[in-house]
CSV table of C-alpha atoms and ligand atoms in Angstrom, one decimal:
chain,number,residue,atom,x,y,z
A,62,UNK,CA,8.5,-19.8,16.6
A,63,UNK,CA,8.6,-23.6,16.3
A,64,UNK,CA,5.9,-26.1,16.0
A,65,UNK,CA,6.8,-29.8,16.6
A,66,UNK,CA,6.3,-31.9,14.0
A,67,UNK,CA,5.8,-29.2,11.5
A,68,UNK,CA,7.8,-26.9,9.2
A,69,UNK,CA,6.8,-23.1,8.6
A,70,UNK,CA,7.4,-23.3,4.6
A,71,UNK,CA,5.2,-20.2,3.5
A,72,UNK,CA,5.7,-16.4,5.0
A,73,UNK,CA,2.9,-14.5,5.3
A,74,UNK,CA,3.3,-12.3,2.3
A,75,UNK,CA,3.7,-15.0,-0.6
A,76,UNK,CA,0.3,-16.6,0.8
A,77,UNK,CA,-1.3,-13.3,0.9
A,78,UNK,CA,0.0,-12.7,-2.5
A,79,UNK,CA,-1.1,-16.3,-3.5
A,80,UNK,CA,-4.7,-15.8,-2.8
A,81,UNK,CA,-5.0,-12.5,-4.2
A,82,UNK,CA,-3.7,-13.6,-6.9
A,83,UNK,CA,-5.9,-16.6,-7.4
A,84,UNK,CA,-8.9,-14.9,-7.0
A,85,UNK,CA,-7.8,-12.3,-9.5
A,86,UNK,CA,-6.6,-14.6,-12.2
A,87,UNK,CA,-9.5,-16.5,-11.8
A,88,UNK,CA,-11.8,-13.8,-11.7
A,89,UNK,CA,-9.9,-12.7,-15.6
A,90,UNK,CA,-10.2,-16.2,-16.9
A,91,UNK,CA,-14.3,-16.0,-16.0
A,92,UNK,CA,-15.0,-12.7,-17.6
A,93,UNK,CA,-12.2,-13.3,-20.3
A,94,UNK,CA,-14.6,-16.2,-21.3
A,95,UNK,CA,-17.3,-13.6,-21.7
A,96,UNK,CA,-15.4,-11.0,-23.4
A,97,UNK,CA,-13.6,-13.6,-25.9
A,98,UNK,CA,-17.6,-15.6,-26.4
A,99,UNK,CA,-20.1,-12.8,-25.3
A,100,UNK,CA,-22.5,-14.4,-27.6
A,101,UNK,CA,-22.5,-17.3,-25.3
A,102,UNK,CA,-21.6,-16.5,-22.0
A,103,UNK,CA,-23.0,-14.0,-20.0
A,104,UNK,CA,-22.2,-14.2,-16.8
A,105,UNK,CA,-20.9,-10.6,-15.6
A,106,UNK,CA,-24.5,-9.1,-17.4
A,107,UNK,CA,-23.4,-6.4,-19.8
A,108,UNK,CA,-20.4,-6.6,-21.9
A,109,UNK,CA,-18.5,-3.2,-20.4
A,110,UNK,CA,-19.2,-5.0,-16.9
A,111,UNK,CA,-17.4,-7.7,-18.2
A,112,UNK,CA,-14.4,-5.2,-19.5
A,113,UNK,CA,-14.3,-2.9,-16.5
A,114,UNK,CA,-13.8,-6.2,-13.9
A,115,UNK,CA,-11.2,-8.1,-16.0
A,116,UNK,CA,-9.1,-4.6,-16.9
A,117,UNK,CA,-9.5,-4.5,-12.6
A,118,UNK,CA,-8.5,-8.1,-12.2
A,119,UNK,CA,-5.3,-7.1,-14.5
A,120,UNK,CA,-4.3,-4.6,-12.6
A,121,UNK,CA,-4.4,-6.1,-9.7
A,122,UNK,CA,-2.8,-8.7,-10.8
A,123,UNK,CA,0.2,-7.4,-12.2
A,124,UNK,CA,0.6,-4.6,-9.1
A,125,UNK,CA,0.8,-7.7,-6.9
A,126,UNK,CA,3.1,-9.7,-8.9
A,127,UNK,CA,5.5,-6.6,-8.2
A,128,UNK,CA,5.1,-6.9,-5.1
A,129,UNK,CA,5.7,-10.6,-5.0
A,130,UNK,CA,8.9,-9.7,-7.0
A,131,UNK,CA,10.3,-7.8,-4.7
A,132,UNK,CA,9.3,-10.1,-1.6
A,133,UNK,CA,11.4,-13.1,-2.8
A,134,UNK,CA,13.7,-11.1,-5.1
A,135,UNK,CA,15.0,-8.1,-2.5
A,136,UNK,CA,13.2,-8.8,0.8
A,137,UNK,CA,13.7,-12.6,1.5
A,138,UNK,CA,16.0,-13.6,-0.6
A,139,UNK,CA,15.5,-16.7,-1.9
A,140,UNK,CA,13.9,-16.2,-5.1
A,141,UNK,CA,17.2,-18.1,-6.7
A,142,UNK,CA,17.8,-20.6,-3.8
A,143,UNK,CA,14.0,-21.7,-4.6
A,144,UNK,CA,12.7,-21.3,-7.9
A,145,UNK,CA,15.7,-21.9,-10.0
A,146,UNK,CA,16.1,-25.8,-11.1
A,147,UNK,CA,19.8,-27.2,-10.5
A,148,UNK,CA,21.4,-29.1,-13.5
A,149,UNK,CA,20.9,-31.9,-11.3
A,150,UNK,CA,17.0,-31.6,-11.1
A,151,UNK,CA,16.8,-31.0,-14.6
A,152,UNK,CA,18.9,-33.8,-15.4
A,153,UNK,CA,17.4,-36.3,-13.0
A,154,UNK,CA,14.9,-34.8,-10.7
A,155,UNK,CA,12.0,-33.9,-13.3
A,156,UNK,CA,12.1,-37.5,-14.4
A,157,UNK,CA,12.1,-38.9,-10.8
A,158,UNK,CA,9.4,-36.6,-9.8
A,159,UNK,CA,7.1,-37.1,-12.7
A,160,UNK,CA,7.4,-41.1,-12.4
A,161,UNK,CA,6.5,-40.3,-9.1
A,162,UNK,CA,3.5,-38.3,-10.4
A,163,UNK,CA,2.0,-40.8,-12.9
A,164,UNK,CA,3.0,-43.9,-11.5
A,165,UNK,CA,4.7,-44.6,-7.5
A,166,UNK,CA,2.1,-42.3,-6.1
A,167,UNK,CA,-0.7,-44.6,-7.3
A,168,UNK,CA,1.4,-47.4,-5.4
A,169,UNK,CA,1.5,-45.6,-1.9
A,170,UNK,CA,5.2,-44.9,-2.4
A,171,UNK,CA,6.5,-41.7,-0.5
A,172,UNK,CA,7.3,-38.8,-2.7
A,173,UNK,CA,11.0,-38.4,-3.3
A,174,UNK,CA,11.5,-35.3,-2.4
A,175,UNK,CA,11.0,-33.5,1.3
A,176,UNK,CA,10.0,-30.3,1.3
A,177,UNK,CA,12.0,-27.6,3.7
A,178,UNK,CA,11.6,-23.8,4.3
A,179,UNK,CA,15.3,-23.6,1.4
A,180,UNK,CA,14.0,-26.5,-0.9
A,181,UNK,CA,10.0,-26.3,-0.4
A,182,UNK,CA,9.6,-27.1,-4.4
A,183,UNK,CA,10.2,-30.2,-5.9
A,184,UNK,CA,12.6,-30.1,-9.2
A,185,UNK,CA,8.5,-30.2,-11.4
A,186,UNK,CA,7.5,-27.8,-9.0
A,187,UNK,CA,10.5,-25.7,-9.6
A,188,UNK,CA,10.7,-26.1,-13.4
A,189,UNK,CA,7.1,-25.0,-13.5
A,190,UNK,CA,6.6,-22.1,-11.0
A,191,UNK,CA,9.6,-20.5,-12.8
A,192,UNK,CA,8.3,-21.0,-16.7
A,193,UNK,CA,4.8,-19.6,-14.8
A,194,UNK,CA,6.1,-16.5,-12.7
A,195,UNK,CA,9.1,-15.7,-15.1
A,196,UNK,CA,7.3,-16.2,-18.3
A,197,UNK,CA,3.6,-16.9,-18.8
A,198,UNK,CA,2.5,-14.4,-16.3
A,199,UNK,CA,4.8,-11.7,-17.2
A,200,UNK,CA,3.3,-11.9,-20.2
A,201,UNK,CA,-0.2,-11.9,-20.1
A,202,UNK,CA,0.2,-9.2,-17.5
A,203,UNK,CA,2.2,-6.8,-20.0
A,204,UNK,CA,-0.1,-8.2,-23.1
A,205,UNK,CA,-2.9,-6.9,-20.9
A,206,UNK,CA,-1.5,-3.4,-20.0
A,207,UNK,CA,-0.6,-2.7,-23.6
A,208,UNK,CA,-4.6,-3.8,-24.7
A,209,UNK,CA,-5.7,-1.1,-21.9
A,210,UNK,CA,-5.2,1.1,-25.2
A,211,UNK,CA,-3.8,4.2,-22.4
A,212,UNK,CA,-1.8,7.1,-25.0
A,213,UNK,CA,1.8,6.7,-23.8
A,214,UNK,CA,1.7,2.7,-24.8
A,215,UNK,CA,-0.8,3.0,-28.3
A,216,UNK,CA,2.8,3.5,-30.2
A,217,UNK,CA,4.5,0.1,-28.7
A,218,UNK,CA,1.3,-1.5,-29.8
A,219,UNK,CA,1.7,-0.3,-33.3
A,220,UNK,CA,5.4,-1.5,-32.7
A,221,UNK,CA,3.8,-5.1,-31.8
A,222,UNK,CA,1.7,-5.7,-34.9
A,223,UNK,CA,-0.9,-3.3,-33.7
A,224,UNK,CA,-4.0,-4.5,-31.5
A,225,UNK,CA,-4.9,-7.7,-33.4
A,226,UNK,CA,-1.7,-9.6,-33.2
A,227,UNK,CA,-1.9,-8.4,-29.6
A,228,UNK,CA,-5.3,-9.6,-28.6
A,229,UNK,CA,-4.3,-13.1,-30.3
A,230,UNK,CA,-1.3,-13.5,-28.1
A,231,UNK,CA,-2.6,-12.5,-24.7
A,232,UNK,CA,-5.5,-15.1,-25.6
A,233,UNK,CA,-3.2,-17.6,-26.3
A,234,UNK,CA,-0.8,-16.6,-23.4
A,235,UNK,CA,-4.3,-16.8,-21.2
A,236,UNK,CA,-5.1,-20.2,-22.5
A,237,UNK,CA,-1.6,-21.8,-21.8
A,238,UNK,CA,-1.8,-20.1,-18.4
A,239,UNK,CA,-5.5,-21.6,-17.7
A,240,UNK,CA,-3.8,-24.8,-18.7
A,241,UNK,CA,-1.2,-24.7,-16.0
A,242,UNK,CA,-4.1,-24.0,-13.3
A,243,UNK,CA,-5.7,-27.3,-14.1
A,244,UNK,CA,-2.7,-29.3,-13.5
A,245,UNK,CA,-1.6,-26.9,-10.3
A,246,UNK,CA,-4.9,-27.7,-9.2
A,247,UNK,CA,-4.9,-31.7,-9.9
A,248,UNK,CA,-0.7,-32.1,-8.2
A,249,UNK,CA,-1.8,-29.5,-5.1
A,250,UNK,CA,-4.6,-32.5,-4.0
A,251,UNK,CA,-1.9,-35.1,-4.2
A,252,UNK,CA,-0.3,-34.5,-0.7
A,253,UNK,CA,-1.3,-37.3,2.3
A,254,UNK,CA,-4.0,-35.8,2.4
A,255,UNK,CA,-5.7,-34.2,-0.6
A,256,UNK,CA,-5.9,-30.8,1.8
A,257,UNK,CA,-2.9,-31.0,3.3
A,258,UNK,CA,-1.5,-29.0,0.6
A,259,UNK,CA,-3.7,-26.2,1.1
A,260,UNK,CA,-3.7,-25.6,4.6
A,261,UNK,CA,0.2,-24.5,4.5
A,262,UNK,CA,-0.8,-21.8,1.9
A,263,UNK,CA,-3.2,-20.8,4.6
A,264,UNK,CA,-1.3,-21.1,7.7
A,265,UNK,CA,2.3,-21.0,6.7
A,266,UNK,CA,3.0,-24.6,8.5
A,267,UNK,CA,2.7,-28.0,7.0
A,268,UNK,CA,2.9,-31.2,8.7
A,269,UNK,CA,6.0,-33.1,8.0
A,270,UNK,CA,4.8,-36.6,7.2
A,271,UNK,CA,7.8,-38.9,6.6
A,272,UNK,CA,5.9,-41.3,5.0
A,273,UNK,CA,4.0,-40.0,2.3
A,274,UNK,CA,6.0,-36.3,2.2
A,275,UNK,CA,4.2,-33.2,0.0
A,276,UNK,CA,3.6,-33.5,-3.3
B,120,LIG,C1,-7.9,-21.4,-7.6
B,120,LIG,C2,-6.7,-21.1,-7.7
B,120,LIG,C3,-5.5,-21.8,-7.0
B,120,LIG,C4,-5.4,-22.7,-6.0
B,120,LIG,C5,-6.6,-23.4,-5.3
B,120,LIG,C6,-4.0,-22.9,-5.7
B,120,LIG,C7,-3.5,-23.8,-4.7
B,120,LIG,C8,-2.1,-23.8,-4.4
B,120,LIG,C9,-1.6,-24.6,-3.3
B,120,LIG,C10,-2.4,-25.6,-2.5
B,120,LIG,C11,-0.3,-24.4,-3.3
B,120,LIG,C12,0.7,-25.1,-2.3
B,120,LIG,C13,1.2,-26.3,-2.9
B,120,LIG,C14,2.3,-26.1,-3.9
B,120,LIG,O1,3.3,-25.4,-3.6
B,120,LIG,O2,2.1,-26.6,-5.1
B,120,LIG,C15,0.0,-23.4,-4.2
B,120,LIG,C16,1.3,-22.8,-4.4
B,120,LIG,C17,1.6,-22.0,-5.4
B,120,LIG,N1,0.7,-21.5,-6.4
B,120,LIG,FE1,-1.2,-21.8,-6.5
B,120,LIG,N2,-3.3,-22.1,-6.5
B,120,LIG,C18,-4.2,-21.4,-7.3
B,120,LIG,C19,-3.9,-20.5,-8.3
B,120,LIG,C20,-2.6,-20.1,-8.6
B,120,LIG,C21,-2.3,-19.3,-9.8
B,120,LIG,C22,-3.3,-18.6,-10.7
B,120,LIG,C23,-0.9,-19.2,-9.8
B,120,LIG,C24,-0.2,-18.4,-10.9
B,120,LIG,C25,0.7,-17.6,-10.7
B,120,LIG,C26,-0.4,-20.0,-8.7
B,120,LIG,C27,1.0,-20.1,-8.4
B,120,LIG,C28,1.5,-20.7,-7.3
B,120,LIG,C29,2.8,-20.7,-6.9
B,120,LIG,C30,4.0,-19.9,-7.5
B,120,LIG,C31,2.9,-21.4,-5.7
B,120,LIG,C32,4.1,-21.6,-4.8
B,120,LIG,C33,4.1,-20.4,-3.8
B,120,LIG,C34,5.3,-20.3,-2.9
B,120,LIG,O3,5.3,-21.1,-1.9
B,120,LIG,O4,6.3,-19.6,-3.1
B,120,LIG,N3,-1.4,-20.5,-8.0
B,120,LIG,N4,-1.1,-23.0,-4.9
């Protein structure tokens, strides 16, 4: 199907996957608060309601990261093609991007790079997405199964430093990750419009605006 003046950037699956996992990772970050400060925040009432939502949140979150996995990675395809950074966006793209960021977008300039269905991320975007989906949350994901304290896994937590190291990293895992969602948040606004960033992760089809292209 073809829509003038617009480009289908997002399949159905990775927005479906997208939402579910926002609402899951945000729903951990709310009752981590309470679990990590329960003296303080007590949002979720009892402490075990608290436990029992975020160890649901996890699970869901990891199963549909999975699933996510094997979308881009056996399904479409292009899990290479768009989330790994060329030498050249490393080298130059970051730099162009992020001046862009801090300092061209603040002058009306049009963002340097154009986003298509086989380049949708800018070389930030890319450099980002990929320390987030191959690292941060891999790792609060298995930090979290292994605190789920089930028998077959107890003995790789011993092998870990045993459950206080544990709980320290996937806390400070959690944090970095929180981090990132700020700043995912902030760049996602900066697109002509400060929606029209969101409407594509709804829809699947952005407007192409040569003028001001996404952010
Ligand atoms: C309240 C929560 C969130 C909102 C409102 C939000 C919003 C958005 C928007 C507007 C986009 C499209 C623009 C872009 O590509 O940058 C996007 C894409 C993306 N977001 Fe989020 N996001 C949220 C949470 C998260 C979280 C927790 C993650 C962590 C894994 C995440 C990872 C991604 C990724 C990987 C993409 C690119 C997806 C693709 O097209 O393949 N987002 N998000």
């Amino acid at each position: 199907m073809k829509r003038e003046g617009y480009v289908y950037l997002t399949p159905m699956p990775v927005r479906i996957w997208h939402w579910i996992n926002a609402l899951g990772i945000v729903t951990l970050c709310l009752t981590g608060i309470q679990i990590r400060f329960p003296e303080y925040i007590g949002v979720f009432g009892r402490y075990k309601n608290a436990i029992i939502l975020h160890n649901a949140a996890g699970i869901v979150v990891t199963g549909i990261y999975l699933v996510w996995l094997i979308y881009y990675g056996l399904i479409a395809r292009t899990l290479r093609k768009l989330y790994i950074p060329t030498f050249t966006d490393v080298k130059k793209g970051v730099f162009r991007q992020a001046t862009y960021y801090l300092y061209h977008y603040f002058t009306g300039a049009p963002n340097p790079h154009h986003s298509q269905p086989h380049d949708k991320f800018n070389p930030m975007q890319k450099v980002a997405y990929l320390a987030i989906m191959f690292g941060l949350l891999p790792l609060v994901c298995a930090s979290g199964v292994l605190l789920l304290n089930v028998a077959p896994l107890r003995d790789w937590v011993l092998m870990m430093g045993g459950i206080r190291l544990l709980v320290s990293a996937h806390f400070l895992i959690a944090a970095s990750f929180t981090s990132f969602l700020f700043v995912h948040l902030y760049l996602a606004t900066l697109g002509h419009t400060p929606l029209a960033h969101f409407k594509p992760m709804w829809t699947g089809w952005e407007k192409v605006d040569h003028e001001s292209d996404r952010a």
